PDB file of C-alpha atoms in Angstrom:
ATOM      1  CA  MET V   1      24.953  10.931  42.076  1.00  0.00           C
ATOM      2  CA  PRO V   2      25.809  13.874  44.361  1.00  0.00           C
ATOM      3  CA  THR V   3      23.454  16.816  44.154  1.00  0.00           C
ATOM      4  CA  ASP V   4      25.809  19.500  45.532  1.00  0.00           C
ATOM      5  CA  LYS V   5      26.567  20.470  41.921  1.00  0.00           C
ATOM      6  CA  GLY V   6      22.948  21.292  41.209  1.00  0.00           C
ATOM      7  CA  PRO V   7      19.573  19.576  41.168  1.00  0.00           C
ATOM      8  CA  ILE V   8      18.702  16.479  39.209  1.00  0.00           C
ATOM      9  CA  VAL V   9      15.897  17.381  36.818  1.00  0.00           C
ATOM     10  CA  ILE V  10      13.555  14.540  35.804  1.00  0.00           C
ATOM     11  CA  LEU V  11      11.221  15.142  32.864  1.00  0.00           C
ATOM     12  CA  ALA V  12       8.252  13.070  31.671  1.00  0.00           C
ATOM     13  CA  LEU V  13       5.673  14.166  29.119  1.00  0.00           C
ATOM     14  CA  ASN V  14       2.598  12.159  28.220  1.00  0.00           C
ATOM     15  CA  GLY V  15       2.530  11.513  24.492  1.00  0.00           C
ATOM     16  CA  TRP V  16       4.120   9.652  21.584  1.00  0.00           C
ATOM     17  CA  ALA V  17       7.236   8.497  23.469  1.00  0.00           C
ATOM     18  CA  ASP V  18       5.435   7.495  26.671  1.00  0.00           C
ATOM     19  CA  ALA V  19       3.779   4.131  26.015  1.00  0.00           C
ATOM     20  CA  GLY V  20       1.232   3.248  28.667  1.00  0.00           C
ATOM     21  CA  ALA V  21       1.819   6.697  30.191  1.00  0.00           C
ATOM     22  CA  SER V  22       4.683   4.994  32.018  1.00  0.00           C
ATOM     23  CA  GLY V  23       6.931   8.008  32.548  1.00  0.00           C
ATOM     24  CA  SER V  24       4.120  10.473  33.163  1.00  0.00           C
ATOM     25  CA  GLY V  25       2.484   7.906  35.446  1.00  0.00           C
ATOM     26  CA  LEU V  26       5.652   7.725  37.539  1.00  0.00           C
ATOM     27  CA  ALA V  27       5.707  11.524  37.648  1.00  0.00           C
ATOM     28  CA  GLU V  28       2.149  11.542  39.018  1.00  0.00           C
ATOM     29  CA  TYR V  29       3.149   8.927  41.591  1.00  0.00           C
ATOM     30  CA  LEU V  30       6.079  11.052  42.792  1.00  0.00           C
ATOM     31  CA  ILE V  31       3.941  14.195  42.945  1.00  0.00           C
ATOM     32  CA  ASP V  32       1.369  12.358  45.058  1.00  0.00           C
ATOM     33  CA  HIS V  33       4.001  10.692  47.241  1.00  0.00           C
ATOM     34  CA  TYR V  34       6.225  13.647  48.116  1.00  0.00           C
ATOM     35  CA  GLU V  35       5.532  17.166  49.257  1.00  0.00           C
ATOM     36  CA  GLY V  36       6.730  19.984  47.048  1.00  0.00           C
ATOM     37  CA  GLU V  37       5.760  23.112  45.194  1.00  0.00           C
ATOM     38  CA  GLU V  38       5.215  24.195  41.617  1.00  0.00           C
ATOM     39  CA  ILE V  39       7.944  26.492  40.305  1.00  0.00           C
ATOM     40  CA  LEU V  40       6.956  26.854  36.641  1.00  0.00           C
ATOM     41  CA  ARG V  41       3.890  26.331  34.463  1.00  0.00           C
ATOM     42  CA  ILE V  42       3.849  26.643  30.667  1.00  0.00           C
ATOM     43  CA  ASP V  43       0.280  26.522  29.347  1.00  0.00           C
ATOM     44  CA  ASP V  44       0.488  28.819  26.322  1.00  0.00           C
ATOM     45  CA  GLU V  45      -2.359  27.771  24.025  1.00  0.00           C
ATOM     46  CA  ARG V  46      -0.061  28.052  21.000  1.00  0.00           C
ATOM     47  CA  TYR V  47       1.627  24.816  22.021  1.00  0.00           C
ATOM     48  CA  PHE V  48      -1.383  22.511  22.318  1.00  0.00           C
ATOM     49  CA  ASN V  49      -4.019  21.215  19.935  1.00  0.00           C
ATOM     50  CA  PHE V  50      -6.993  20.965  22.265  1.00  0.00           C
ATOM     51  CA  GLN V  51      -8.693  18.406  20.023  1.00  0.00           C
ATOM     52  CA  ASP V  52      -5.733  16.072  20.603  1.00  0.00           C
ATOM     53  CA  VAL V  53      -5.001  17.002  24.216  1.00  0.00           C
ATOM     54  CA  ARG V  54      -8.285  18.141  25.683  1.00  0.00           C
ATOM     55  CA  PRO V  55      -8.731  20.321  28.779  1.00  0.00           C
ATOM     56  CA  ILE V  56     -10.050  18.489  31.842  1.00  0.00           C
ATOM     57  CA  GLN V  57     -13.313  19.573  33.473  1.00  0.00           C
ATOM     58  CA  ARG V  58     -13.432  19.234  37.261  1.00  0.00           C
ATOM     59  CA  MET V  59     -16.359  19.796  39.612  1.00  0.00           C
ATOM     60  CA  ARG V  60     -15.395  21.374  42.905  1.00  0.00           C
ATOM     61  CA  ALA V  61     -17.335  22.784  45.844  1.00  0.00           C
ATOM     62  CA  GLU V  62     -17.102  26.284  44.415  1.00  0.00           C
ATOM     63  CA  GLY V  63     -18.217  25.146  40.961  1.00  0.00           C
ATOM     64  CA  MET V  64     -16.748  23.850  37.724  1.00  0.00           C
ATOM     65  CA  SER V  65     -13.124  24.508  36.828  1.00  0.00           C
ATOM     66  CA  ILE V  66     -10.961  23.684  33.802  1.00  0.00           C
ATOM     67  CA  ASP V  67      -7.445  22.260  33.896  1.00  0.00           C
ATOM     68  CA  TRP V  68      -5.666  23.297  30.712  1.00  0.00           C
ATOM     69  CA  PRO V  69      -2.864  21.221  29.164  1.00  0.00           C
ATOM     70  CA  ALA V  70       0.476  22.396  30.504  1.00  0.00           C
ATOM     71  CA  VAL V  71       4.082  21.512  31.207  1.00  0.00           C
ATOM     72  CA  ILE V  72       4.974  22.011  34.865  1.00  0.00           C
ATOM     73  CA  LEU V  73       8.192  22.065  36.873  1.00  0.00           C
ATOM     74  CA  HIS V  74       7.741  20.906  40.465  1.00  0.00           C
ATOM     75  CA  ARG V  75      10.378  20.862  43.201  1.00  0.00           C
ATOM     76  CA  LEU V  76      10.163  17.687  45.289  1.00  0.00           C
ATOM     77  CA  HIS V  77      10.975  17.760  48.997  1.00  0.00           C
ATOM     78  CA  LEU V  78      13.268  14.752  49.357  1.00  0.00           C
ATOM     79  CA  PRO V  79      15.593  14.467  52.383  1.00  0.00           C
ATOM     80  CA  GLY V  80      19.135  15.336  51.338  1.00  0.00           C
ATOM     81  CA  GLN V  81      18.295  15.336  47.636  1.00  0.00           C
ATOM     82  CA  ASP V  82      17.597  18.210  45.269  1.00  0.00           C
ATOM     83  CA  VAL V  83      15.150  16.902  42.668  1.00  0.00           C
ATOM     84  CA  ILE V  84      12.973  18.855  40.265  1.00  0.00           C
ATOM     85  CA  LEU V  85      10.274  17.022  38.351  1.00  0.00           C
ATOM     86  CA  GLY V  86       8.881  18.188  35.028  1.00  0.00           C
ATOM     87  CA  TYR V  87       5.624  16.686  33.801  1.00  0.00           C
ATOM     88  CA  GLY V  88       2.591  17.330  31.635  1.00  0.00           C
ATOM     89  CA  SER V  89       1.550  16.885  28.009  1.00  0.00           C
ATOM     90  CA  GLU V  90       3.931  16.837  25.076  1.00  0.00           C
ATOM     91  CA  PRO V  91       3.268  19.986  23.009  1.00  0.00           C
ATOM     92  CA  SER V  92       1.461  19.528  19.709  1.00  0.00           C
ATOM     93  CA  LEU V  93       2.649  22.706  17.977  1.00  0.00           C
ATOM     94  CA  TYR V  94       5.503  25.227  17.788  1.00  0.00           C
ATOM     95  CA  TRP V  95       8.092  22.849  19.184  1.00  0.00           C
ATOM     96  CA  ARG V  96      11.036  25.136  18.507  1.00  0.00           C
ATOM     97  CA  THR V  97       9.401  28.022  20.344  1.00  0.00           C
ATOM     98  CA  PHE V  98       8.389  25.772  23.230  1.00  0.00           C
ATOM     99  CA  ILE V  99      11.834  24.175  23.506  1.00  0.00           C
ATOM    100  CA  SER V 100      13.494  27.596  23.513  1.00  0.00           C
ATOM    101  CA  GLU V 101      11.256  28.739  26.373  1.00  0.00           C
ATOM    102  CA  PHE V 102      11.458  25.515  28.355  1.00  0.00           C
ATOM    103  CA  GLN V 103      15.200  24.956  28.016  1.00  0.00           C
ATOM    104  CA  ALA V 104      15.879  28.476  29.278  1.00  0.00           C
ATOM    105  CA  SER V 105      13.921  27.645  32.434  1.00  0.00           C
ATOM    106  CA  VAL V 106      15.675  24.299  32.868  1.00  0.00           C
ATOM    107  CA  LYS V 107      19.097  25.845  32.253  1.00  0.00           C
ATOM    108  CA  GLY V 108      18.334  28.493  34.872  1.00  0.00           C
ATOM    109  CA  LEU V 109      18.071  25.732  37.483  1.00  0.00           C
ATOM    110  CA  GLU V 110      21.772  24.910  36.887  1.00  0.00           C
ATOM    111  CA  PRO V 111      21.096  21.154  36.929  1.00  0.00           C
ATOM    112  CA  SER V 112      23.787  18.544  37.475  1.00  0.00           C
ATOM    113  CA  VAL V 113      21.944  16.322  34.992  1.00  0.00           C
ATOM    114  CA  VAL V 114      18.619  16.270  33.155  1.00  0.00           C
ATOM    115  CA  VAL V 115      16.956  12.857  32.871  1.00  0.00           C
ATOM    116  CA  THR V 116      13.994  12.201  30.592  1.00  0.00           C
ATOM    117  CA  LEU V 117      11.610   9.266  31.029  1.00  0.00           C
ATOM    118  CA  GLY V 118      10.121   7.332  28.126  1.00  0.00           C
ATOM    119  CA  ALA V 119       8.541   4.003  27.223  1.00  0.00           C
ATOM    120  CA  GLN V 120       8.390   1.985  24.014  1.00  0.00           C
ATOM    121  CA  LEU V 121       6.094  -0.831  22.861  1.00  0.00           C
ATOM    122  CA  VAL V 122       7.965  -4.069  22.126  1.00  0.00           C
ATOM    123  CA  ASP V 123       7.373  -7.815  21.804  1.00  0.00           C
ATOM    124  CA  ILE V 124       7.838  -8.904  25.419  1.00  0.00           C
ATOM    125  CA  PRO V 125       5.485 -10.717  27.828  1.00  0.00           C
ATOM    126  CA  HIS V 126       3.829  -8.948  30.722  1.00  0.00           C
ATOM    127  CA  THR V 127       4.927 -11.772  33.043  1.00  0.00           C
ATOM    128  CA  ARG V 128       8.654 -11.006  32.907  1.00  0.00           C
ATOM    129  CA  PRO V 129      10.706  -8.082  34.249  1.00  0.00           C
ATOM    130  CA  PHE V 130      10.390  -5.069  31.980  1.00  0.00           C
ATOM    131  CA  PRO V 131      13.812  -4.234  30.510  1.00  0.00           C
ATOM    132  CA  TRP V 132      15.013  -0.680  30.998  1.00  0.00           C
ATOM    133  CA  GLY V 133      18.007   1.239  29.769  1.00  0.00           C
ATOM    134  CA  VAL V 134      19.558   4.647  30.301  1.00  0.00           C
ATOM    135  CA  TYR V 135      21.392   6.354  27.447  1.00  0.00           C
ATOM    136  CA  SER V 136      23.406   9.542  27.096  1.00  0.00           C
ATOM    137  CA  THR V 137      25.506  11.500  24.621  1.00  0.00           C
ATOM    138  CA  ASP V 138      27.656  12.864  27.450  1.00  0.00           C
ATOM    139  CA  PRO V 139      30.996  10.954  27.517  1.00  0.00           C
ATOM    140  CA  GLN V 140      31.686  11.791  31.154  1.00  0.00           C
ATOM    141  CA  LEU V 141      28.257  10.611  32.275  1.00  0.00           C
ATOM    142  CA  VAL V 142      28.765   7.323  30.425  1.00  0.00           C
ATOM    143  CA  ALA V 143      32.278   6.907  31.849  1.00  0.00           C
ATOM    144  CA  ASP V 144      31.200   7.611  35.435  1.00  0.00           C
ATOM    145  CA  HIS V 145      28.130   5.359  35.405  1.00  0.00           C
ATOM    146  CA  PRO V 146      28.563   1.813  34.024  1.00  0.00           C
ATOM    147  CA  GLN V 147      24.775   1.378  33.770  1.00  0.00           C
ATOM    148  CA  ILE V 148      24.493   4.297  31.335  1.00  0.00           C
ATOM    149  CA  GLU V 149      25.127   3.451  27.680  1.00  0.00           C
ATOM    150  CA  PRO V 150      26.019   5.723  24.758  1.00  0.00           C
ATOM    151  CA  LEU V 151      22.974   6.985  22.886  1.00  0.00           C
ATOM    152  CA  GLU V 152      23.045   5.686  19.304  1.00  0.00           C
ATOM    153  CA  TYR V 153      19.405   5.984  18.207  1.00  0.00           C
ATOM    154  CA  ASN V 154      18.548   7.436  14.805  1.00  0.00           C
ATOM    155  CA  GLY V 155      14.908   8.027  13.843  1.00  0.00           C
ATOM    156  CA  PRO V 156      11.703   9.888  14.753  1.00  0.00           C
ATOM    157  CA  THR V 157      11.918  11.534  18.122  1.00  0.00           C
ATOM    158  CA  SER V 158      10.075  13.366  20.893  1.00  0.00           C
ATOM    159  CA  ALA V 159       9.978  16.908  22.219  1.00  0.00           C
ATOM    160  CA  LEU V 160      12.038  15.809  25.211  1.00  0.00           C
ATOM    161  CA  ALA V 161      14.737  14.417  22.922  1.00  0.00           C
ATOM    162  CA  VAL V 162      14.846  17.756  21.101  1.00  0.00           C
ATOM    163  CA  LEU V 163      15.224  19.437  24.484  1.00  0.00           C
ATOM    164  CA  CYS V 164      18.118  17.100  25.304  1.00  0.00           C
ATOM    165  CA  ALA V 165      19.838  18.062  22.059  1.00  0.00           C
ATOM    166  CA  GLU V 166      19.515  21.755  22.936  1.00  0.00           C
ATOM    167  CA  LEU V 167      20.852  21.197  26.455  1.00  0.00           C
ATOM    168  CA  ASP V 168      23.698  19.017  25.154  1.00  0.00           C
ATOM    169  CA  ALA V 169      24.747  21.882  22.894  1.00  0.00           C
ATOM    170  CA  GLN V 170      25.017  24.049  26.021  1.00  0.00           C
ATOM    171  CA  HIS V 171      27.127  21.408  27.816  1.00  0.00           C
ATOM    172  CA  ILE V 172      24.399  20.412  30.265  1.00  0.00           C
ATOM    173  CA  PRO V 173      24.524  16.619  30.802  1.00  0.00           C
ATOM    174  CA  THR V 174      21.383  14.763  29.764  1.00  0.00           C
ATOM    175  CA  ALA V 175      20.267  11.148  29.853  1.00  0.00           C
ATOM    176  CA  GLN V 176      17.254   9.288  28.525  1.00  0.00           C
ATOM    177  CA  ALA V 177      15.714   6.489  30.615  1.00  0.00           C
ATOM    178  CA  TRP V 178      13.560   4.053  28.651  1.00  0.00           C
ATOM    179  CA  VAL V 179      11.447   1.074  29.646  1.00  0.00           C
ATOM    180  CA  SER V 180      10.064  -1.597  27.322  1.00  0.00           C
ATOM    181  CA  VAL V 181       6.320  -2.255  27.558  1.00  0.00           C
ATOM    182  CA  PRO V 182       4.367  -5.189  26.037  1.00  0.00           C
ATOM    183  CA  HIS V 183       2.656  -3.938  22.899  1.00  0.00           C
ATOM    184  CA  TYR V 184      -0.588  -5.745  23.729  1.00  0.00           C
ATOM    185  CA  VAL V 185      -1.068  -3.794  26.983  1.00  0.00           C
ATOM    186  CA  ALA V 186      -0.422  -0.284  25.700  1.00  0.00           C
ATOM    187  CA  ASP V 187      -3.216   1.419  27.645  1.00  0.00           C
ATOM    188  CA  PRO V 188      -2.429   3.163  30.947  1.00  0.00           C
ATOM    189  CA  PRO V 189      -1.943   2.809  33.785  1.00  0.00           C
ATOM    190  CA  ASN V 190       1.091   0.533  33.870  1.00  0.00           C
ATOM    191  CA  PRO V 191       2.524   0.415  37.408  1.00  0.00           C
ATOM    192  CA  LYS V 192       5.003  -2.304  36.425  1.00  0.00           C
ATOM    193  CA  ALA V 193       6.615   0.038  33.892  1.00  0.00           C
ATOM    194  CA  GLN V 194       6.547   2.878  36.425  1.00  0.00           C
ATOM    195  CA  LEU V 195       8.390   0.676  38.910  1.00  0.00           C
ATOM    196  CA  ALA V 196      11.022  -0.212  36.300  1.00  0.00           C
ATOM    197  CA  LEU V 197      11.688   3.473  35.584  1.00  0.00           C
ATOM    198  CA  LEU V 198      11.907   4.139  39.311  1.00  0.00           C
ATOM    199  CA  GLU V 199      14.550   1.404  39.570  1.00  0.00           C
ATOM    200  CA  ALA V 200      16.466   3.024  36.703  1.00  0.00           C
ATOM    201  CA  LEU V 201      16.536   6.353  38.557  1.00  0.00           C
ATOM    202  CA  ARG V 202      17.696   4.632  41.722  1.00  0.00           C
ATOM    203  CA  ASP V 203      20.383   2.478  40.135  1.00  0.00           C
ATOM    204  CA  CYS V 204      21.863   5.019  37.719  1.00  0.00           C
ATOM    205  CA  PHE V 205      21.583   8.260  39.659  1.00  0.00           C
ATOM    206  CA  GLY V 206      21.553   7.171  43.298  1.00  0.00           C
ATOM    207  CA  LEU V 207      18.171   8.707  44.020  1.00  0.00           C
ATOM    208  CA  GLU V 208      16.611   7.365  47.199  1.00  0.00           C
ATOM    209  CA  LEU V 209      13.062   7.281  45.908  1.00  0.00           C
ATOM    210  CA  GLU V 210      10.460   5.308  47.831  1.00  0.00           C
ATOM    211  CA  SER V 211       8.274   2.828  45.979  1.00  0.00           C
ATOM    212  CA  ASP V 212       5.462   2.502  48.531  1.00  0.00           C
ATOM    213  CA  GLY V 213       2.488   0.854  46.868  1.00  0.00           C
ATOM    214  CA  LEU V 214       4.108   0.388  43.443  1.00  0.00           C
ATOM    215  CA  PRO V 215       5.264  -3.238  43.932  1.00  0.00           C
ATOM    216  CA  ASP V 216       1.792  -4.301  45.085  1.00  0.00           C
ATOM    217  CA  ALA V 217       0.132  -2.343  42.276  1.00  0.00           C
ATOM    218  CA  SER V 218       2.532  -3.933  39.792  1.00  0.00           C
ATOM    219  CA  GLN V 219       1.736  -7.434  41.028  1.00  0.00           C
ATOM    220  CA  THR V 220      -2.012  -6.774  40.919  1.00  0.00           C
ATOM    221  CA  TRP V 221      -1.720  -5.356  37.395  1.00  0.00           C
ATOM    222  CA  GLU V 222       0.204  -8.414  36.196  1.00  0.00           C
ATOM    223  CA  GLU V 223      -2.342 -10.790  37.724  1.00  0.00           C
ATOM    224  CA  GLN V 224      -5.206  -8.904  36.070  1.00  0.00           C
ATOM    225  CA  ILE V 225      -3.524  -9.004  32.653  1.00  0.00           C
ATOM    226  CA  THR V 226      -2.803 -12.718  33.077  1.00  0.00           C
ATOM    227  CA  GLN V 227      -6.461 -13.308  33.858  1.00  0.00           C
ATOM    228  CA  LEU V 228      -7.565 -11.336  30.801  1.00  0.00           C
ATOM    229  CA  THR V 229      -5.121 -12.980  28.390  1.00  0.00           C
ATOM    230  CA  GLY V 230      -6.086 -16.388  29.749  1.00  0.00           C
ATOM    231  CA  GLN V 231      -9.637 -15.897  28.505  1.00  0.00           C
ATOM    232  CA  SER V 232      -8.469 -16.224  24.897  1.00  0.00           C
ATOM    233  CA  PRO V 233      -6.597 -19.393  23.841  1.00  0.00           C
ATOM    234  CA  GLU V 234      -4.993 -17.523  20.950  1.00  0.00           C
ATOM    235  CA  ILE V 235      -3.725 -14.678  23.116  1.00  0.00           C
ATOM    236  CA  GLY V 236      -2.623 -17.121  25.807  1.00  0.00           C
ATOM    237  CA  THR V 237      -0.586 -19.073  23.259  1.00  0.00           C
ATOM    238  CA  TYR V 238       0.951 -15.858  21.953  1.00  0.00           C
ATOM    239  CA  VAL V 239       1.992 -14.797  25.464  1.00  0.00           C
ATOM    240  CA  ASN V 240       3.570 -18.229  26.005  1.00  0.00           C
ATOM    241  CA  GLN V 241       5.577 -17.760  22.811  1.00  0.00           C
ATOM    242  CA  LEU V 242       6.776 -14.371  24.015  1.00  0.00           C
ATOM    243  CA  GLU V 243       7.789 -15.901  27.348  1.00  0.00           C
ATOM    244  CA  THR V 244       9.829 -18.604  25.619  1.00  0.00           C
ATOM    245  CA  ALA V 245      11.568 -16.071  23.374  1.00  0.00           C
ATOM    246  CA  PHE V 246      12.270 -13.765  26.331  1.00  0.00           C
ATOM    247  CA  ASP V 247      13.731 -16.578  28.445  1.00  0.00           C
ATOM    248  CA  ASP V 248      15.867 -17.889  25.577  1.00  0.00           C
ATOM    249  CA  GLU V 249      17.324 -14.440  24.936  1.00  0.00           C
ATOM    250  CA  ALA V 250      18.000 -13.919  28.645  1.00  0.00           C
ATOM    251  CA  GLU V 251      19.833 -17.254  28.800  1.00  0.00           C
ATOM    252  CA  GLN V 252      21.942 -16.373  25.767  1.00  0.00           C
ATOM    253  CA  GLU V 253      22.879 -13.019  27.295  1.00  0.00           C
ATOM    254  CA  SER V 254      23.783 -14.750  30.556  1.00  0.00           C
ATOM    255  CA  ASN V 255      26.007 -17.240  28.746  1.00  0.00           C
ATOM    256  CA  SER V 256      27.636 -14.443  26.753  1.00  0.00           C
ATOM    257  CA  GLY V 257      28.304 -12.551  29.960  1.00  0.00           C
ATOM    258  CA  GLN V 258      29.953 -15.596  31.500  1.00  0.00           C
ATOM    259  CA  VAL V 259      32.183 -16.008  28.448  1.00  0.00           C
ATOM    260  CA  VAL V 260      33.245 -12.357  28.638  1.00  0.00           C
ATOM    261  CA  GLU V 261      34.039 -12.734  32.347  1.00  0.00           C
ATOM    262  CA  GLU V 262      36.131 -15.838  31.652  1.00  0.00           C
ATOM    263  CA  ILE V 263      38.056 -14.040  28.895  1.00  0.00           C
ATOM    264  CA  GLU V 264      38.676 -11.034  31.134  1.00  0.00           C
ATOM    265  CA  LYS V 265      39.862 -13.308  33.952  1.00  0.00           C
ATOM    266  CA  PHE V 266      42.161 -15.156  31.544  1.00  0.00           C
ATOM    267  CA  LEU V 267      43.697 -11.888  30.354  1.00  0.00           C
ATOM    268  CA  ARG V 268      44.174 -10.664  33.931  1.00  0.00           C
ATOM    269  CA  ASP V 269      45.825 -13.928  34.941  1.00  0.00           C
ATOM    270  CA  LEU V 270      48.009 -13.804  31.841  1.00  0.00           C
ATOM    271  CA  GLY V 271      49.133 -10.301  32.712  1.00  0.00           C
ATOM    272  CA  GLU V 272      49.927 -11.309  36.295  1.00  0.00           C
ATOM    273  CA  ASP V 273      51.974 -14.295  35.087  1.00  0.00           C
ATOM    274  CA  ARG V 274      54.011 -12.020  32.825  1.00  0.00           C
ATOM    275  CA  ASP V 275      54.701  -9.672  35.718  1.00  0.00           C
TER     276      ASP V 275
END
């Protein structure tokens, strides 16, 4: 996706809609991997319940310091790409006030698109590729990018989804990138899920993001989980069942895709014959 129309804004908040801290983990990876500078910090104590999201104590040479929960916008220095990354903790309180403040800052960046990152717990095995999907309510975004599907979800939602609704109302294109994570490995970190979200950003928005270290970390993570699950016959059997179900569904989707291709080819050939 060209960035001459404005930056691509990527948002990931650790919380309810970020299983395994997958999106926020990818944000931390990008912050560590690329140079950049902070351009906004929202740490108003009205927005956070410090018993749920506790401040972090850090010991430094000059003494102890406290990192308070916050939502931060950070401009990444990527060659030929204008990318702004938003990360931090999902607010606990006063969502409407927070969203009003945050969306004004995001809107002021004049973004070409705002992409949120999320992860959900599902019944899949850790030994298979983690499915990801990108969804949007913007018809033009869906039409221009075959990988992006219309957003049709109804149900409980996150602060980032509320932000998307506010931005949509102001005609700023938004998209939600989601990755599926095995429910039995919900604890962070999850480099395999981070890598899947990185692939989604690459494939759907043309971002040339490096993945140095993530593939190896993903492989190591998978091997460690396999070793742990192998210590329990019951869990091992359950994982095998998930693998069988995953493979069967993938085969059915492949066969369905082949049928659709054959039908489309038949219709094209039929049209050519009539001409």
